[in-house]
Amino acid sequence: MDLRVGRKFRIGRKIGSGSFGDIYHGTNLLSGEEVAIKLESIRSRHPQLEYESRVYRYLSGGVGIPFIKWFGREGEYNAMVIDLLGPSLEDLFNYCHRKFSFKTVIMLALQMIFRIQYVHGRSFIHRDIKPDNFLMGTGRRGSTVHLIDFGLSKKYRDFNTHKHIPYRENKSLTGTARYASVNTHLGIEQCRRDDLESLGYIFVYFCKGSLPWQGLKATTKKQKYDRILEKKLSVDVDTLCQGLPAEFGEYLKYCKNLKFDERPDYLYVARLFKDLSIKLEYHNDHLFDWTMLRYTKALIEKHCAALNLDLEHPEMDAAENKLHRFHQTRLLTMKKFSSHFHYFIVDDRHTPTPEEVKRQTAENNKMQSSLPEDLLIAIDKGMESMKNNQPTSPLVTDQHNTQQQYQQPQLQRDPRGPRDPASNGRVWV
């Protein structure tokens, strides 16, 4: 069946779900452009899509904000057509087996902070900050983090006078409990500080793989929310951030100390991570963990085919072989790009200094691979090519079959402080 919206957009396969509707792959029949189409039943008890489309239009033009192409009613549905993006950070986190390096988290943090700053600067708060709502772009925008799903967003101040909404209590929890701020759990009206606190929990989640309040059992949603709040109150910032560089704890402490109507110092919190990046001698080169792992995987497969090698283990089933191949890929990538892959160490109970973190470089260099020696020799050239910023072939991303060329821009440190990595040098103040 040929289902269309807005006459020219054909609906394809389902690719996801938002807070108030399902999302489908679509095609512009006139231009061939791929798009995303979000559908919401007109019988929905709490219709949100028209409101969300208005928010997208208002935020239009911001770096990392998808462009809305059409909104209207089609039959029994409200439909919104927007830019088609790549995988979410949650998808990529799972691809990397639920572990991001400090470098990747820092590069993401800088972009995510600036996305939130832009939304706040336009008088809205998001109120559902979570990894699923941050998506990477495709093609030329493949290294840009995008913020989506504004169905729960809210205007926190008057557009003209900038008068802040009043302080209120006894509000129901809006958003996702795992990443919700403590004040949101306590029923306090959400404001800018809550979006930023949620970001802080995401950063810890990306580094450690989980948060202490995950997996709690309860019989009702209210009981579960209460247990999550109890755990959040019992785990202080220092305990939560054990094993992470001090800047992660400093970020969360700053967010938790903000007053209800206080404007956050976005430049300060971005500078925390920018300065940490400099201390750890990282470059904001957009070479994320998944970029390097996928590239290494492609090289291994290419040279295995050329050398007629089969890395399958007959004693393992398909799932075990897949896991084994991933670990082989990660081990080789960590060895070849040893200064990139610094991770949280599970047993670490103190705050590591930059010097202690950088010691992982030497440990990565000592790693031994069980891959055949002739294969290791064959892929060395490709590895050096990537290090020198001249990949031998483009990488095909897992979603939407979009080719993404990896380029390492020559960055100069801006004396004015951190900038949005995707804003072409614009400094946000």
GROMACS .gro file of C-alpha atoms in nm:
model
  429
    1MET     CA    1   0.000   0.000   0.000
    2ASP     CA    2   0.134   0.344  -0.099
    3LEU     CA    3   0.078   0.558   0.212
    4ARG     CA    4   0.150   0.929   0.180
    5VAL     CA    5   0.137   1.248   0.382
    6GLY     CA    6   0.139   1.599   0.243
    7ARG     CA    7   0.083   1.445  -0.102
    8LYS     CA    8   0.454   1.412  -0.177
    9PHE     CA    9   0.596   1.219   0.122
   10ARG     CA   10   0.568   0.839   0.107
   11ILE     CA   11   0.571   0.648   0.436
   12GLY     CA   12   0.813   0.356   0.467
   13ARG     CA   13   0.927   0.132   0.751
   14LYS     CA   14   0.897   0.217   1.119
   15ILE     CA   15   1.231   0.335   1.260
   16GLY     CA   16   1.147   0.445   1.614
   17SER     CA   17   0.909   0.585   1.871
   18GLY     CA   18   0.892   0.927   2.034
   19SER     CA   19   0.720   1.041   2.352
   20PHE     CA   20   0.382   1.071   2.176
   21GLY     CA   21   0.403   0.891   1.843
   22ASP     CA   22   0.577   0.651   1.608
   23ILE     CA   23   0.846   0.754   1.361
   24TYR     CA   24   0.878   0.619   1.006
   25HIS     CA   25   1.130   0.640   0.727
   26GLY     CA   26   0.989   0.845   0.442
   27THR     CA   27   1.074   0.964   0.092
   28ASN     CA   28   1.002   1.291  -0.087
   29LEU     CA   29   0.856   1.163  -0.413
   30LEU     CA   30   0.955   1.481  -0.601
   31SER     CA   31   1.318   1.509  -0.494
   32GLY     CA   32   1.399   1.158  -0.370
   33GLU     CA   33   1.514   1.304  -0.038
   34GLU     CA   34   1.488   1.071   0.262
   35VAL     CA   35   1.295   1.212   0.558
   36ALA     CA   36   1.153   1.108   0.895
   37ILE     CA   37   0.776   1.108   0.942
   38LYS     CA   38   0.623   1.116   1.290
   39LEU     CA   39   0.260   1.004   1.320
   40GLU     CA   40   0.016   1.059   1.606
   41SER     CA   41  -0.343   0.934   1.618
   42ILE     CA   42  -0.599   1.214   1.618
   43ARG     CA   43  -0.774   1.016   1.893
   44SER     CA   44  -0.474   1.047   2.124
   45ARG     CA   45  -0.579   1.145   2.476
   46HIS     CA   46  -0.302   1.403   2.494
   47PRO     CA   47  -0.219   1.519   2.139
   48GLN     CA   48   0.126   1.677   2.128
   49LEU     CA   49   0.245   1.666   1.769
   50GLU     CA   50   0.106   2.002   1.659
   51TYR     CA   51   0.266   2.164   1.963
   52GLU     CA   52   0.596   1.987   1.893
   53SER     CA   53   0.589   2.102   1.530
   54ARG     CA   54   0.546   2.464   1.645
   55VAL     CA   55   0.844   2.427   1.879
   56TYR     CA   56   1.057   2.288   1.594
   57ARG     CA   57   0.960   2.582   1.373
   58TYR     CA   58   1.045   2.828   1.651
   59LEU     CA   59   1.384   2.664   1.711
   60SER     CA   60   1.456   2.635   1.338
   61GLY     CA   61   1.803   2.743   1.233
   62GLY     CA   62   1.990   2.627   1.540
   63VAL     CA   63   2.287   2.394   1.499
   64GLY     CA   64   2.175   2.038   1.569
   65ILE     CA   65   1.801   2.115   1.548
   66PRO     CA   66   1.620   1.912   1.277
   67PHE     CA   67   1.436   2.113   1.012
   68ILE     CA   68   1.060   2.057   0.990
   69LYS     CA   69   0.939   2.015   0.633
   70TRP     CA   70   0.562   1.968   0.674
   71PHE     CA   71   0.291   1.929   0.935
   72GLY     CA   72  -0.076   1.847   0.885
   73ARG     CA   73  -0.354   1.594   0.920
   74GLU     CA   74  -0.379   1.285   0.703
   75GLY     CA   75  -0.685   1.069   0.762
   76GLU     CA   76  -0.677   0.944   1.119
   77TYR     CA   77  -0.332   1.086   1.195
   78ASN     CA   78  -0.147   1.406   1.258
   79ALA     CA   79   0.182   1.390   1.068
   80MET     CA   80   0.510   1.579   1.095
   81VAL     CA   81   0.788   1.549   0.837
   82ILE     CA   82   1.141   1.639   0.954
   83ASP     CA   83   1.505   1.577   0.863
   84LEU     CA   84   1.612   1.213   0.867
   85LEU     CA   85   1.897   1.168   1.113
   86GLY     CA   86   2.133   0.886   1.204
   87PRO     CA   87   2.149   0.661   1.512
   88SER     CA   88   2.081   0.787   1.864
   89LEU     CA   89   2.354   0.804   2.125
   90GLU     CA   90   2.179   0.514   2.301
   91ASP     CA   91   2.206   0.308   1.980
   92LEU     CA   92   2.576   0.393   1.947
   93PHE     CA   93   2.634   0.324   2.316
   94ASN     CA   94   2.494  -0.025   2.264
   95TYR     CA   95   2.704  -0.067   1.948
   96CYS     CA   96   3.014   0.007   2.156
   97HIS     CA   97   2.897  -0.253   2.412
   98ARG     CA   98   2.782   0.010   2.661
   99LYS     CA   99   3.117   0.174   2.718
  100PHE     CA  100   3.243   0.506   2.584
  101SER     CA  101   3.596   0.638   2.622
  102PHE     CA  102   3.655   0.962   2.810
  103LYS     CA  103   3.746   1.131   2.482
  104THR     CA  104   3.415   1.040   2.319
  105VAL     CA  105   3.217   1.149   2.626
  106ILE     CA  106   3.399   1.483   2.635
  107MET     CA  107   3.341   1.550   2.264
  108LEU     CA  108   2.973   1.462   2.306
  109ALA     CA  109   2.941   1.667   2.625
  110LEU     CA  110   3.060   1.985   2.454
  111GLN     CA  111   2.802   1.952   2.178
  112MET     CA  112   2.521   1.847   2.411
  113ILE     CA  113   2.578   2.144   2.642
  114PHE     CA  114   2.559   2.382   2.346
  115ARG     CA  115   2.238   2.220   2.218
  116ILE     CA  116   2.078   2.277   2.557
  117GLN     CA  117   2.211   2.632   2.571
  118TYR     CA  118   2.053   2.710   2.233
  119VAL     CA  119   1.713   2.574   2.338
  120HIS     CA  120   1.728   2.765   2.668
  121GLY     CA  121   1.831   3.080   2.482
  122ARG     CA  122   1.509   3.048   2.282
  123SER     CA  123   1.307   3.040   2.608
  124PHE     CA  124   1.233   2.665   2.618
  125ILE     CA  125   1.339   2.381   2.843
  126HIS     CA  126   1.339   2.027   2.701
  127ARG     CA  127   1.229   1.824   3.008
  128ASP     CA  128   1.318   1.482   2.860
  129ILE     CA  129   1.696   1.483   2.829
  130LYS     CA  130   1.814   1.126   2.761
  131PRO     CA  131   2.054   0.949   2.520
  132ASP     CA  132   1.764   0.838   2.297
  133ASN     CA  133   1.683   1.204   2.222
  134PHE     CA  134   2.030   1.291   2.093
  135LEU     CA  135   2.093   1.169   1.738
  136MET     CA  136   2.397   1.194   1.516
  137GLY     CA  137   2.345   1.343   1.173
  138THR     CA  138   2.415   1.182   0.837
  139GLY     CA  139   2.650   1.268   0.552
  140ARG     CA  140   2.819   1.603   0.605
  141ARG     CA  141   2.643   1.637   0.940
  142GLY     CA  142   2.756   1.294   1.055
  143SER     CA  143   2.962   1.436   1.341
  144THR     CA  144   2.694   1.678   1.463
  145VAL     CA  145   2.483   1.587   1.766
  146HIS     CA  146   2.114   1.671   1.714
  147LEU     CA  147   1.848   1.718   1.982
  148ILE     CA  148   1.500   1.583   1.907
  149ASP     CA  149   1.158   1.509   2.061
  150PHE     CA  150   1.020   1.836   2.195
  151GLY     CA  151   0.679   1.693   2.285
  152LEU     CA  152   0.741   1.753   2.656
  153SER     CA  153   0.926   2.083   2.618
  154LYS     CA  154   0.793   2.394   2.790
  155LYS     CA  155   0.839   2.768   2.770
  156TYR     CA  156   1.009   2.872   3.094
  157ARG     CA  157   1.004   3.248   3.038
  158ASP     CA  158   0.814   3.514   2.845
  159PHE     CA  159   0.947   3.559   2.491
  160ASN     CA  160   0.956   3.939   2.518
  161THR     CA  161   1.009   4.030   2.883
  162HIS     CA  162   1.206   3.714   2.973
  163LYS     CA  163   1.009   3.696   3.299
  164HIS     CA  164   1.067   3.349   3.447
  165ILE     CA  165   0.777   3.115   3.526
  166PRO     CA  166   0.691   3.102   3.899
  167TYR     CA  167   0.825   2.843   4.140
  168ARG     CA  168   0.571   2.565   4.200
  169GLU     CA  169   0.561   2.237   4.387
  170ASN     CA  170   0.356   1.916   4.373
  171LYS     CA  171   0.421   1.870   4.000
  172SER     CA  172   0.405   1.521   3.853
  173LEU     CA  173   0.724   1.374   3.710
  174THR     CA  174   0.767   1.473   3.346
  175GLY     CA  175   1.041   1.303   3.148
  176THR     CA  176   1.243   0.986   3.204
  177ALA     CA  177   1.298   0.887   3.568
  178ARG     CA  178   1.647   0.744   3.511
  179TYR     CA  179   1.787   1.084   3.409
  180ALA     CA  180   1.544   1.315   3.592
  181SER     CA  181   1.689   1.566   3.837
  182VAL     CA  182   1.632   1.526   4.209
  183ASN     CA  183   1.412   1.839   4.211
  184THR     CA  184   1.195   1.690   3.936
  185HIS     CA  185   1.142   1.380   4.153
  186LEU     CA  186   1.051   1.609   4.445
  187GLY     CA  187   0.773   1.767   4.239
  188ILE     CA  188   0.940   2.105   4.187
  189GLU     CA  189   0.864   2.292   3.865
  190GLN     CA  190   1.135   2.217   3.609
  191CYS     CA  191   1.369   2.488   3.485
  192ARG     CA  192   1.706   2.521   3.311
  193ARG     CA  193   1.905   2.358   3.589
  194ASP     CA  194   1.710   2.034   3.552
  195ASP     CA  195   1.802   1.985   3.185
  196LEU     CA  196   2.168   2.030   3.276
  197GLU     CA  197   2.153   1.794   3.574
  198SER     CA  198   2.003   1.528   3.346
  199LEU     CA  199   2.297   1.580   3.110
  200GLY     CA  200   2.536   1.516   3.400
  201TYR     CA  201   2.373   1.180   3.469
  202ILE     CA  202   2.409   1.091   3.099
  203PHE     CA  203   2.782   1.169   3.109
  204VAL     CA  204   2.830   0.935   3.407
  205TYR     CA  205   2.615   0.670   3.237
  206PHE     CA  206   2.828   0.687   2.922
  207CYS     CA  207   3.152   0.653   3.120
  208LYS     CA  208   3.043   0.381   3.362
  209GLY     CA  209   2.786   0.191   3.159
  210SER     CA  210   2.506   0.229   3.412
  211LEU     CA  211   2.372   0.441   3.698
  212PRO     CA  212   2.325   0.320   4.059
  213TRP     CA  213   1.945   0.354   4.040
  214GLN     CA  214   1.900   0.129   3.737
  215GLY     CA  215   1.733  -0.209   3.777
  216LEU     CA  216   1.543  -0.128   4.097
  217LYS     CA  217   1.237  -0.350   4.146
  218ALA     CA  218   0.892  -0.217   4.235
  219THR     CA  219   0.529  -0.319   4.187
  220THR     CA  220   0.397   0.019   4.070
  221LYS     CA  221   0.538   0.311   3.874
  222LYS     CA  222   0.507   0.538   4.178
  223GLN     CA  223   0.697   0.294   4.396
  224LYS     CA  224   0.969   0.268   4.133
  225TYR     CA  225   0.998   0.647   4.108
  226ASP     CA  226   1.017   0.666   4.488
  227ARG     CA  227   1.293   0.405   4.498
  228ILE     CA  228   1.488   0.586   4.227
  229LEU     CA  229   1.460   0.913   4.422
  230GLU     CA  230   1.567   0.741   4.742
  231LYS     CA  231   1.876   0.604   4.567
  232LYS     CA  232   1.959   0.939   4.407
  233LEU     CA  233   1.940   1.109   4.747
  234SER     CA  234   2.158   0.843   4.911
  235VAL     CA  235   2.437   0.858   4.649
  236ASP     CA  236   2.628   1.186   4.670
  237VAL     CA  237   2.807   1.337   4.371
  238ASP     CA  238   3.153   1.228   4.488
  239THR     CA  239   3.039   0.866   4.517
  240LEU     CA  240   2.854   0.878   4.185
  241CYS     CA  241   3.163   1.014   4.008
  242GLN     CA  242   3.423   0.786   4.170
  243GLY     CA  243   3.679   0.680   3.912
  244LEU     CA  244   3.603   0.972   3.681
  245PRO     CA  245   3.813   1.286   3.631
  246ALA     CA  246   3.721   1.559   3.881
  247GLU     CA  247   3.545   1.770   3.616
  248PHE     CA  248   3.249   1.531   3.601
  249GLY     CA  249   3.178   1.585   3.970
  250GLU     CA  250   3.236   1.960   3.943
  251TYR     CA  251   2.980   1.977   3.663
  252LEU     CA  252   2.710   1.799   3.863
  253LYS     CA  253   2.778   1.996   4.180
  254TYR     CA  254   2.746   2.320   3.988
  255CYS     CA  255   2.412   2.214   3.835
  256LYS     CA  256   2.270   2.100   4.168
  257ASN     CA  257   2.360   2.433   4.332
  258LEU     CA  258   2.181   2.649   4.076
  259LYS     CA  259   1.879   2.846   4.199
  260PHE     CA  260   1.536   2.796   4.043
  261ASP     CA  261   1.544   3.097   3.810
  262GLU     CA  262   1.922   3.132   3.781
  263ARG     CA  263   2.077   3.144   3.436
  264PRO     CA  264   2.340   2.869   3.412
  265ASP     CA  265   2.690   2.968   3.309
  266TYR     CA  266   2.705   2.749   3.000
  267LEU     CA  267   3.051   2.875   2.911
  268TYR     CA  268   3.182   2.766   3.252
  269VAL     CA  269   3.044   2.412   3.232
  270ALA     CA  270   3.165   2.374   2.873
  271ARG     CA  271   3.507   2.500   2.975
  272LEU     CA  272   3.527   2.228   3.241
  273PHE     CA  273   3.524   1.964   2.967
  274LYS     CA  274   3.727   2.167   2.719
  275ASP     CA  275   4.003   2.213   2.979
  276LEU     CA  276   3.987   1.843   3.067
  277SER     CA  277   4.026   1.761   2.698
  278ILE     CA  278   4.340   1.977   2.684
  279LYS     CA  279   4.482   1.817   3.001
  280LEU     CA  280   4.430   1.472   2.851
  281GLU     CA  281   4.581   1.590   2.520
  282TYR     CA  282   4.268   1.511   2.318
  283HIS     CA  283   4.170   1.686   1.996
  284ASN     CA  284   3.811   1.754   1.901
  285ASP     CA  285   3.862   1.563   1.576
  286HIS     CA  286   3.516   1.401   1.561
  287LEU     CA  287   3.676   1.056   1.569
  288PHE     CA  288   3.428   0.900   1.809
  289ASP     CA  289   3.462   0.546   1.945
  290TRP     CA  290   3.210   0.406   1.695
  291THR     CA  291   3.390   0.583   1.409
  292MET     CA  292   3.718   0.409   1.487
  293LEU     CA  293   3.565   0.072   1.572
  294ARG     CA  294   3.364   0.062   1.251
  295TYR     CA  295   3.665   0.166   1.045
  296THR     CA  296   3.882  -0.101   1.206
  297LYS     CA  297   3.607  -0.360   1.153
  298ALA     CA  298   3.587  -0.265   0.785
  299LEU     CA  299   3.965  -0.301   0.749
  300ILE     CA  300   3.966  -0.642   0.916
  301GLU     CA  301   3.686  -0.768   0.691
  302LYS     CA  302   3.851  -0.625   0.379
  303HIS     CA  303   4.187  -0.790   0.444
  304CYS     CA  304   4.032  -1.116   0.565
  305ALA     CA  305   3.862  -1.139   0.226
  306ALA     CA  306   4.185  -1.052   0.043
  307LEU     CA  307   4.387  -1.310   0.240
  308ASN     CA  308   4.106  -1.569   0.232
  309LEU     CA  309   4.099  -1.585   0.613
  310ASP     CA  310   3.802  -1.708   0.815
  311LEU     CA  311   3.796  -1.579   1.173
  312GLU     CA  312   3.487  -1.779   1.270
  313HIS     CA  313   3.530  -2.028   1.555
  314PRO     CA  314   3.331  -2.345   1.480
  315GLU     CA  315   3.294  -2.425   1.850
  316MET     CA  316   3.109  -2.094   1.905
  317ASP     CA  317   2.752  -2.012   1.805
  318ALA     CA  318   2.668  -1.703   1.597
  319ALA     CA  319   2.620  -1.473   1.896
  320GLU     CA  320   2.946  -1.583   2.058
  321ASN     CA  321   3.135  -1.536   1.732
  322LYS     CA  322   2.989  -1.187   1.693
  323LEU     CA  323   3.093  -1.093   2.046
  324HIS     CA  324   3.440  -1.240   1.995
  325ARG     CA  325   3.488  -1.044   1.672
  326PHE     CA  326   3.384  -0.722   1.845
  327HIS     CA  327   3.636  -0.774   2.127
  328GLN     CA  328   3.910  -0.849   1.873
  329THR     CA  329   3.818  -0.531   1.686
  330ARG     CA  330   3.815  -0.317   2.001
  331LEU     CA  331   4.145  -0.461   2.126
  332LEU     CA  332   4.316  -0.389   1.795
  333THR     CA  333   4.166  -0.039   1.775
  334MET     CA  334   4.277   0.041   2.131
  335LYS     CA  335   4.630  -0.075   2.052
  336LYS     CA  336   4.659   0.121   1.729
  337PHE     CA  337   4.496   0.437   1.869
  338SER     CA  338   4.620   0.397   2.224
  339SER     CA  339   4.592   0.762   2.331
  340HIS     CA  340   4.223   0.775   2.233
  341PHE     CA  341   4.083   0.487   2.437
  342HIS     CA  342   4.100   0.588   2.803
  343TYR     CA  343   3.817   0.430   3.001
  344PHE     CA  344   3.662   0.434   3.345
  345ILE     CA  345   3.825   0.158   3.551
  346VAL     CA  346   3.560  -0.037   3.740
  347ASP     CA  347   3.757  -0.086   4.062
  348ASP     CA  348   3.876   0.276   4.076
  349ARG     CA  349   3.748   0.439   4.396
  350HIS     CA  350   3.927   0.772   4.370
  351THR     CA  351   3.936   1.065   4.129
  352PRO     CA  352   4.210   0.995   3.874
  353THR     CA  353   4.441   1.278   3.773
  354PRO     CA  354   4.505   1.347   3.403
  355GLU     CA  355   4.846   1.182   3.441
  356GLU     CA  356   4.685   0.867   3.581
  357VAL     CA  357   4.430   0.856   3.299
  358LYS     CA  358   4.703   0.896   3.036
  359ARG     CA  359   4.888   0.594   3.178
  360GLN     CA  360   4.626   0.383   3.002
  361THR     CA  361   4.799   0.478   2.675
  362ALA     CA  362   5.104   0.268   2.764
  363GLU     CA  363   4.879  -0.020   2.878
  364ASN     CA  364   4.690  -0.008   2.548
  365ASN     CA  365   5.018  -0.028   2.357
  366LYS     CA  366   5.107  -0.352   2.537
  367MET     CA  367   4.788  -0.532   2.435
  368GLN     CA  368   4.836  -0.855   2.244
  369SER     CA  369   4.603  -0.949   1.961
  370SER     CA  370   4.520  -1.308   1.871
  371LEU     CA  371   4.453  -1.210   1.510
  372PRO     CA  372   4.681  -1.378   1.252
  373GLU     CA  373   5.012  -1.197   1.203
  374ASP     CA  374   4.968  -1.162   0.827
  375LEU     CA  375   4.632  -0.994   0.886
  376LEU     CA  376   4.783  -0.752   1.138
  377ILE     CA  377   5.056  -0.659   0.891
  378ALA     CA  378   4.802  -0.609   0.612
  379ILE     CA  379   4.584  -0.365   0.806
  380ASP     CA  380   4.873  -0.156   0.944
  381LYS     CA  381   4.874   0.058   0.631
  382GLY     CA  382   4.505   0.133   0.666
  383MET     CA  383   4.552   0.225   1.031
  384GLU     CA  384   4.832   0.467   0.949
  385SER     CA  385   4.615   0.615   0.676
  386MET     CA  386   4.342   0.689   0.928
  387LYS     CA  387   4.590   0.838   1.175
  388ASN     CA  388   4.715   1.065   0.898
  389ASN     CA  389   4.356   1.160   0.817
  390GLN     CA  390   4.345   0.986   0.481
  391PRO     CA  391   4.112   0.686   0.515
  392THR     CA  392   4.149   0.436   0.235
  393SER     CA  393   3.772   0.408   0.191
  394PRO     CA  394   3.456   0.571   0.323
  395LEU     CA  395   3.272   0.408   0.606
  396VAL     CA  396   2.915   0.302   0.549
  397THR     CA  397   2.710   0.370   0.861
  398ASP     CA  398   2.476   0.104   0.996
  399GLN     CA  399   2.164   0.315   0.947
  400HIS     CA  400   2.025   0.465   0.626
  401ASN     CA  401   2.327   0.336   0.423
  402THR     CA  402   2.482   0.683   0.437
  403GLN     CA  403   2.850   0.722   0.352
  404GLN     CA  404   3.040   0.938   0.595
  405GLN     CA  405   3.391   1.063   0.516
  406TYR     CA  406   3.609   1.107   0.820
  407GLN     CA  407   3.802   1.428   0.823
  408GLN     CA  408   4.020   1.564   1.097
  409PRO     CA  409   3.992   1.943   1.092
  410GLN     CA  410   4.290   2.144   1.201
  411LEU     CA  411   4.161   2.315   1.514
  412GLN     CA  412   4.314   2.617   1.678
  413ARG     CA  413   4.237   2.690   2.039
  414ASP     CA  414   4.009   2.989   2.067
  415PRO     CA  415   4.130   3.236   2.332
  416ARG     CA  416   3.766   3.323   2.401
  417GLY     CA  417   3.695   2.978   2.537
  418PRO     CA  418   3.492   2.674   2.428
  419ARG     CA  419   3.280   2.686   2.116
  420ASP     CA  420   3.013   2.465   1.972
  421PRO     CA  421   3.213   2.205   1.774
  422ALA     CA  422   2.947   2.207   1.502
  423SER     CA  423   2.891   2.582   1.472
  424ASN     CA  424   3.170   2.675   1.230
  425GLY     CA  425   3.371   2.860   1.488
  426ARG     CA  426   3.087   3.059   1.642
  427VAL     CA  427   3.146   3.133   2.010
  428TRP     CA  428   2.843   3.109   2.237
  429VAL     CA  429   2.822   3.356   2.524
   0.00000   0.00000   0.00000
